[in-house]
Amino acid sequence: MASLRLFDTYERRIREFEPLHPDQGVGLYACGPTVYNFAHLGNLRTYLFEDLLRRTLEMAGYRVNHVMNVTDVGHLTSDADTGEDKMEVGARRTGMSAWELAEFYADAFREDLVRLNVKPPSVWCKATDHIRDQIEFIEDLEAKGYTYRTSDGVYFNSRKLNNYGYLARLDVEGLKAGARVDQGERQFVTDFALWKFSAPGESRQMEWDSPWGVGFPGWHIECSAMSARYLGDFFDIHCGGKDHIPIHHTNEIAQTEASRGTRLANFWLHGYFLELGDEKMAKSSGEFLRLETIMERDYHPLVYRYFCLQAHYRSELAFSWEGLTSAQTALQRLYEAAYSWGAPSEVSDDYLARFQGHLYEDLNIPRALAVAWELIRSDEDPAVKKATLLVFDDIFGLDIDQWRPTEVSIPVEVEQLVAAREAARADRQWQRADELREEVRALGYVIEDSREGSVIKPA
Ligand code: AMP
Ligand code: ZN
């Protein structure tokens, strides 16, 4: 097995990756989308990072058991556990039922992943399909004395764990001193909801009976319960966006440590944000950048994938339309070069070793991409270049082998004018031929004469 080193947020250092159960493959849990709206380009950057991680593990020789949840209940609009359920708000916004909403946006999300060549997870799991698991988890926490009740729900008592917040290096005492957050009935600012009661008089679309009363699970408990179900209590790698460190992942860890007495995951990996500057990204703003937005402007979805390959997952990436256009140009050059090389022969060991050297050192994809460009510009044999680049594409996921030059379809009208011009030239009617060439140009096409005949191209 190749040596693979990954940055672990928990220990804040790069560690050598060793699977916990080498015979069972690598357990990888990725926090999935909250399906109350489309994914924005920032969200998709995180899923692209997770796909690169998975492909890297696979290249290093591991079988990956990739689990992704779909949050279709319980994610509140406020991290203080006081807001409304995003699903209920989304249902009001769209006129769909909360159930239809979840299905609609989960499908849209999966379609985005397909367009971006993100490999589908081995397991998709929905929070609403695992209510029983979550109730049992909470019952266990209750039996172990980690919970308390308020008028609106059952809460986790974060002070009972002496290392609560270690992942985020939270200054718990400082938080207490400076607390200006609306704590509601929570006893401490870092306590969080495990089960929320449906408000009296409120009719929620998604609610279930429980030992504590009718209501719904909190957002964090779904990930502890479902990761345990599919990967066991302690598994290899947990990942998500960087914003999950201080609250969501901190609370997942707290629940699992309190209930199971183990750390939740051996490695914690976090993707940094796509930053939009002036472009809107907040889903609440209504208008936001999603994959469809760039497709409407004629960018292929894989251009966005290429754009993301240019930045290390542990650095912020600023979105700009100029940046996207540069990615489009670079990707086009890469496709054209690879296409021109014809059939592949054997892989260059030297280039592959350099590529993997960067990849296995905490997923340094930008450096790996630079190796690909060196290869393209090198004077290696084209068939070797082709074979090597196709192996790189197991990581890049750009469908390099499938690319073909686009055949431009020429309108019949233009073809007729060109044929008339050919006839005029054959008759040595040069002036007539020039007039016809101008007519073709007026329709947006140019005629290039060569020894093989005339070629028509868009102007
Ligand atoms: P959500 O659907 O809001 O739960 O978010 C889905 C994923 O997107 C989470 O892993 C977030 O951490 C991640 N995320 C949210 N905003 C951004 C962003 N601007 N850039 C990268 N990842 C993000
Ligand atoms: Zn999660």
PDB file of N, CA, C and O in Angstrom, residues 3-6 52-53 55-60 309 312-313 352-369 371 391-392 394-396:
ATOM      1  N   SER A   3       2.289   4.938   0.781  1.00  0.00           N
ATOM      2  CA  SER A   3       2.232   5.765   1.992  1.00  0.00           C
ATOM      3  C   SER A   3       1.414   7.016   1.683  1.00  0.00           C
ATOM      4  O   SER A   3       1.668   7.729   0.719  1.00  0.00           O
ATOM      5  N   LEU A   4       0.410   7.250   2.493  1.00  0.00           N
ATOM      6  CA  LEU A   4      -0.498   8.376   2.266  1.00  0.00           C
ATOM      7  C   LEU A   4      -0.543   9.202   3.540  1.00  0.00           C
ATOM      8  O   LEU A   4      -0.766   8.662   4.630  1.00  0.00           O
ATOM      9  N   ARG A   5      -0.320  10.495   3.408  1.00  0.00           N
ATOM     10  CA  ARG A   5      -0.323  11.359   4.589  1.00  0.00           C
ATOM     11  C   ARG A   5      -1.432  12.394   4.451  1.00  0.00           C
ATOM     12  O   ARG A   5      -1.624  12.979   3.384  1.00  0.00           O
ATOM     13  N   LEU A   6      -2.182  12.568   5.518  1.00  0.00           N
ATOM     14  CA  LEU A   6      -3.340  13.465   5.480  1.00  0.00           C
ATOM     15  C   LEU A   6      -3.329  14.401   6.682  1.00  0.00           C
ATOM     16  O   LEU A   6      -2.933  13.999   7.785  1.00  0.00           O
ATOM     17  N   LEU A  52     -12.135  13.842  -4.490  1.00  0.00           N
ATOM     18  CA  LEU A  52     -10.694  13.734  -4.733  1.00  0.00           C
ATOM     19  C   LEU A  52     -10.043  12.884  -3.649  1.00  0.00           C
ATOM     20  O   LEU A  52      -9.143  12.088  -3.921  1.00  0.00           O
ATOM     21  N   LEU A  53     -10.541  13.032  -2.436  1.00  0.00           N
ATOM     22  CA  LEU A  53     -10.022  12.218  -1.327  1.00  0.00           C
ATOM     23  C   LEU A  53     -10.318  10.742  -1.588  1.00  0.00           C
ATOM     24  O   LEU A  53      -9.451   9.879  -1.461  1.00  0.00           O
ATOM     25  N   ARG A  55     -10.973   9.239  -4.468  1.00  0.00           N
ATOM     26  CA  ARG A  55     -10.220   8.733  -5.618  1.00  0.00           C
ATOM     27  C   ARG A  55      -8.750   8.507  -5.246  1.00  0.00           C
ATOM     28  O   ARG A  55      -8.116   7.577  -5.731  1.00  0.00           O
ATOM     29  N   THR A  56      -8.229   9.379  -4.369  1.00  0.00           N
ATOM     30  CA  THR A  56      -6.836   9.226  -3.935  1.00  0.00           C
ATOM     31  C   THR A  56      -6.687   7.951  -3.103  1.00  0.00           C
ATOM     32  O   THR A  56      -5.734   7.185  -3.286  1.00  0.00           O
ATOM     33  N   LEU A  57      -7.628   7.717  -2.203  1.00  0.00           N
ATOM     34  CA  LEU A  57      -7.587   6.481  -1.407  1.00  0.00           C
ATOM     35  C   LEU A  57      -7.642   5.269  -2.332  1.00  0.00           C
ATOM     36  O   LEU A  57      -6.928   4.284  -2.136  1.00  0.00           O
ATOM     37  N   GLU A  58      -8.489   5.368  -3.355  1.00  0.00           N
ATOM     38  CA  GLU A  58      -8.609   4.231  -4.277  1.00  0.00           C
ATOM     39  C   GLU A  58      -7.319   4.024  -5.071  1.00  0.00           C
ATOM     40  O   GLU A  58      -6.865   2.900  -5.248  1.00  0.00           O
ATOM     41  N   MET A  59      -6.709   5.140  -5.504  1.00  0.00           N
ATOM     42  CA  MET A  59      -5.446   4.994  -6.244  1.00  0.00           C
ATOM     43  C   MET A  59      -4.367   4.392  -5.341  1.00  0.00           C
ATOM     44  O   MET A  59      -3.513   3.625  -5.790  1.00  0.00           O
ATOM     45  N   ALA A  60      -4.442   4.736  -4.055  1.00  0.00           N
ATOM     46  CA  ALA A  60      -3.448   4.208  -3.112  1.00  0.00           C
ATOM     47  C   ALA A  60      -3.728   2.737  -2.782  1.00  0.00           C
ATOM     48  O   ALA A  60      -2.982   2.131  -2.008  1.00  0.00           O
ATOM     49  N   LEU A 309      -9.687  22.095  -9.079  1.00  0.00           N
ATOM     50  CA  LEU A 309      -8.435  21.326  -8.992  1.00  0.00           C
ATOM     51  C   LEU A 309      -7.232  22.239  -8.806  1.00  0.00           C
ATOM     52  O   LEU A 309      -6.179  21.814  -8.348  1.00  0.00           O
ATOM     53  N   HIS A 312      -5.523  24.004  -3.467  1.00  0.00           N
ATOM     54  CA  HIS A 312      -5.440  22.957  -2.448  1.00  0.00           C
ATOM     55  C   HIS A 312      -6.705  23.008  -1.588  1.00  0.00           C
ATOM     56  O   HIS A 312      -7.235  24.093  -1.348  1.00  0.00           O
ATOM     57  N   TYR A 313      -7.155  21.852  -1.132  1.00  0.00           N
ATOM     58  CA  TYR A 313      -8.427  21.854  -0.384  1.00  0.00           C
ATOM     59  C   TYR A 313      -8.313  22.624   0.925  1.00  0.00           C
ATOM     60  O   TYR A 313      -9.322  23.057   1.477  1.00  0.00           O
ATOM     61  N   LEU A 352       4.458   9.346 -13.192  1.00  0.00           N
ATOM     62  CA  LEU A 352       3.444   8.834 -12.264  1.00  0.00           C
ATOM     63  C   LEU A 352       3.945   8.941 -10.821  1.00  0.00           C
ATOM     64  O   LEU A 352       3.200   9.342  -9.917  1.00  0.00           O
ATOM     65  N   ALA A 353       5.214   8.643 -10.609  1.00  0.00           N
ATOM     66  CA  ALA A 353       5.766   8.712  -9.252  1.00  0.00           C
ATOM     67  C   ALA A 353       5.717  10.153  -8.737  1.00  0.00           C
ATOM     68  O   ALA A 353       5.365  10.406  -7.579  1.00  0.00           O
ATOM     69  N   ARG A 354       6.033  11.099  -9.608  1.00  0.00           N
ATOM     70  CA  ARG A 354       6.010  12.505  -9.168  1.00  0.00           C
ATOM     71  C   ARG A 354       4.578  12.959  -8.888  1.00  0.00           C
ATOM     72  O   ARG A 354       4.302  13.664  -7.915  1.00  0.00           O
ATOM     73  N   PHE A 355       3.670  12.537  -9.736  1.00  0.00           N
ATOM     74  CA  PHE A 355       2.246  12.865  -9.565  1.00  0.00           C
ATOM     75  C   PHE A 355       1.748  12.323  -8.224  1.00  0.00           C
ATOM     76  O   PHE A 355       1.154  13.036  -7.414  1.00  0.00           O
ATOM     77  N   GLN A 356       2.037  11.053  -7.977  1.00  0.00           N
ATOM     78  CA  GLN A 356       1.539  10.438  -6.735  1.00  0.00           C
ATOM     79  C   GLN A 356       2.247  11.005  -5.512  1.00  0.00           C
ATOM     80  O   GLN A 356       1.650  11.098  -4.441  1.00  0.00           O
ATOM     81  N   GLY A 357       3.494  11.390  -5.669  1.00  0.00           N
ATOM     82  CA  GLY A 357       4.224  12.012  -4.556  1.00  0.00           C
ATOM     83  C   GLY A 357       3.446  13.224  -4.037  1.00  0.00           C
ATOM     84  O   GLY A 357       3.274  13.405  -2.823  1.00  0.00           O
ATOM     85  N   HIS A 358       2.951  14.044  -4.943  1.00  0.00           N
ATOM     86  CA  HIS A 358       2.174  15.229  -4.529  1.00  0.00           C
ATOM     87  C   HIS A 358       0.800  14.835  -3.987  1.00  0.00           C
ATOM     88  O   HIS A 358       0.325  15.367  -2.992  1.00  0.00           O
ATOM     89  N   LEU A 359       0.199  13.890  -4.684  1.00  0.00           N
ATOM     90  CA  LEU A 359      -1.155  13.477  -4.306  1.00  0.00           C
ATOM     91  C   LEU A 359      -1.176  12.886  -2.888  1.00  0.00           C
ATOM     92  O   LEU A 359      -2.058  13.199  -2.080  1.00  0.00           O
ATOM     93  N   TYR A 360      -0.211  12.048  -2.595  1.00  0.00           N
ATOM     94  CA  TYR A 360      -0.209  11.332  -1.311  1.00  0.00           C
ATOM     95  C   TYR A 360       0.339  12.195  -0.181  1.00  0.00           C
ATOM     96  O   TYR A 360       0.380  11.768   0.958  1.00  0.00           O
ATOM     97  N   GLU A 361       0.773  13.400  -0.496  1.00  0.00           N
ATOM     98  CA  GLU A 361       1.199  14.318   0.560  1.00  0.00           C
ATOM     99  C   GLU A 361       0.049  15.302   0.778  1.00  0.00           C
ATOM    100  O   GLU A 361       0.021  16.397   0.224  1.00  0.00           O
ATOM    101  N   ASP A 362      -0.947  14.827   1.525  1.00  0.00           N
ATOM    102  CA  ASP A 362      -2.120  15.637   1.852  1.00  0.00           C
ATOM    103  C   ASP A 362      -2.831  16.206   0.621  1.00  0.00           C
ATOM    104  O   ASP A 362      -3.186  17.393   0.600  1.00  0.00           O
ATOM    105  N   LEU A 363      -3.011  15.339  -0.398  1.00  0.00           N
ATOM    106  CA  LEU A 363      -3.834  15.710  -1.549  1.00  0.00           C
ATOM    107  C   LEU A 363      -3.396  17.020  -2.206  1.00  0.00           C
ATOM    108  O   LEU A 363      -4.205  17.940  -2.358  1.00  0.00           O
ATOM    109  N   ASN A 364      -2.118  17.080  -2.576  1.00  0.00           N
ATOM    110  CA  ASN A 364      -1.698  18.316  -3.235  1.00  0.00           C
ATOM    111  C   ASN A 364      -2.025  18.260  -4.732  1.00  0.00           C
ATOM    112  O   ASN A 364      -1.169  18.083  -5.591  1.00  0.00           O
ATOM    113  N   ILE A 365      -3.278  18.440  -5.025  1.00  0.00           N
ATOM    114  CA  ILE A 365      -3.773  18.331  -6.400  1.00  0.00           C
ATOM    115  C   ILE A 365      -3.196  19.442  -7.296  1.00  0.00           C
ATOM    116  O   ILE A 365      -2.860  19.165  -8.446  1.00  0.00           O
ATOM    117  N   PRO A 366      -3.080  20.679  -6.803  1.00  0.00           N
ATOM    118  CA  PRO A 366      -2.510  21.703  -7.700  1.00  0.00           C
ATOM    119  C   PRO A 366      -1.113  21.316  -8.193  1.00  0.00           C
ATOM    120  O   PRO A 366      -0.787  21.500  -9.366  1.00  0.00           O
ATOM    121  N   ARG A 367      -0.291  20.754  -7.302  1.00  0.00           N
ATOM    122  CA  ARG A 367       1.046  20.322  -7.748  1.00  0.00           C
ATOM    123  C   ARG A 367       0.935  19.139  -8.707  1.00  0.00           C
ATOM    124  O   ARG A 367       1.687  19.038  -9.670  1.00  0.00           O
ATOM    125  N   ALA A 368       0.000  18.247  -8.434  1.00  0.00           N
ATOM    126  CA  ALA A 368      -0.191  17.091  -9.322  1.00  0.00           C
ATOM    127  C   ALA A 368      -0.625  17.580 -10.714  1.00  0.00           C
ATOM    128  O   ALA A 368      -0.198  17.041 -11.737  1.00  0.00           O
ATOM    129  N   LEU A 369      -1.432  18.629 -10.717  1.00  0.00           N
ATOM    130  CA  LEU A 369      -1.887  19.206 -11.993  1.00  0.00           C
ATOM    131  C   LEU A 369      -0.699  19.843 -12.722  1.00  0.00           C
ATOM    132  O   LEU A 369      -0.593  19.752 -13.953  1.00  0.00           O
ATOM    133  N   VAL A 371       2.292  18.777 -12.625  1.00  0.00           N
ATOM    134  CA  VAL A 371       3.040  17.657 -13.227  1.00  0.00           C
ATOM    135  C   VAL A 371       2.382  17.257 -14.547  1.00  0.00           C
ATOM    136  O   VAL A 371       3.054  16.969 -15.536  1.00  0.00           O
ATOM    137  N   VAL A 391      -4.087   7.891 -16.667  1.00  0.00           N
ATOM    138  CA  VAL A 391      -4.017   7.435 -15.273  1.00  0.00           C
ATOM    139  C   VAL A 391      -4.234   8.629 -14.327  1.00  0.00           C
ATOM    140  O   VAL A 391      -4.963   8.529 -13.342  1.00  0.00           O
ATOM    141  N   PHE A 392      -3.632   9.755 -14.655  1.00  0.00           N
ATOM    142  CA  PHE A 392      -3.862  10.956 -13.830  1.00  0.00           C
ATOM    143  C   PHE A 392      -5.361  11.276 -13.768  1.00  0.00           C
ATOM    144  O   PHE A 392      -5.873  11.769 -12.771  1.00  0.00           O
ATOM    145  N   ASP A 394      -7.776   9.389 -13.519  1.00  0.00           N
ATOM    146  CA  ASP A 394      -8.512   8.628 -12.486  1.00  0.00           C
ATOM    147  C   ASP A 394      -8.725   9.522 -11.265  1.00  0.00           C
ATOM    148  O   ASP A 394      -9.653   9.325 -10.485  1.00  0.00           O
ATOM    149  N   ILE A 395      -7.834  10.485 -11.068  1.00  0.00           N
ATOM    150  CA  ILE A 395      -7.991  11.456  -9.979  1.00  0.00           C
ATOM    151  C   ILE A 395      -8.722  12.700 -10.481  1.00  0.00           C
ATOM    152  O   ILE A 395      -9.712  13.129  -9.887  1.00  0.00           O
ATOM    153  N   PHE A 396      -8.222  13.262 -11.584  1.00  0.00           N
ATOM    154  CA  PHE A 396      -8.800  14.528 -12.056  1.00  0.00           C
ATOM    155  C   PHE A 396     -10.289  14.389 -12.389  1.00  0.00           C
ATOM    156  O   PHE A 396     -11.061  15.306 -12.175  1.00  0.00           O
TER     157      PHE A 396
END
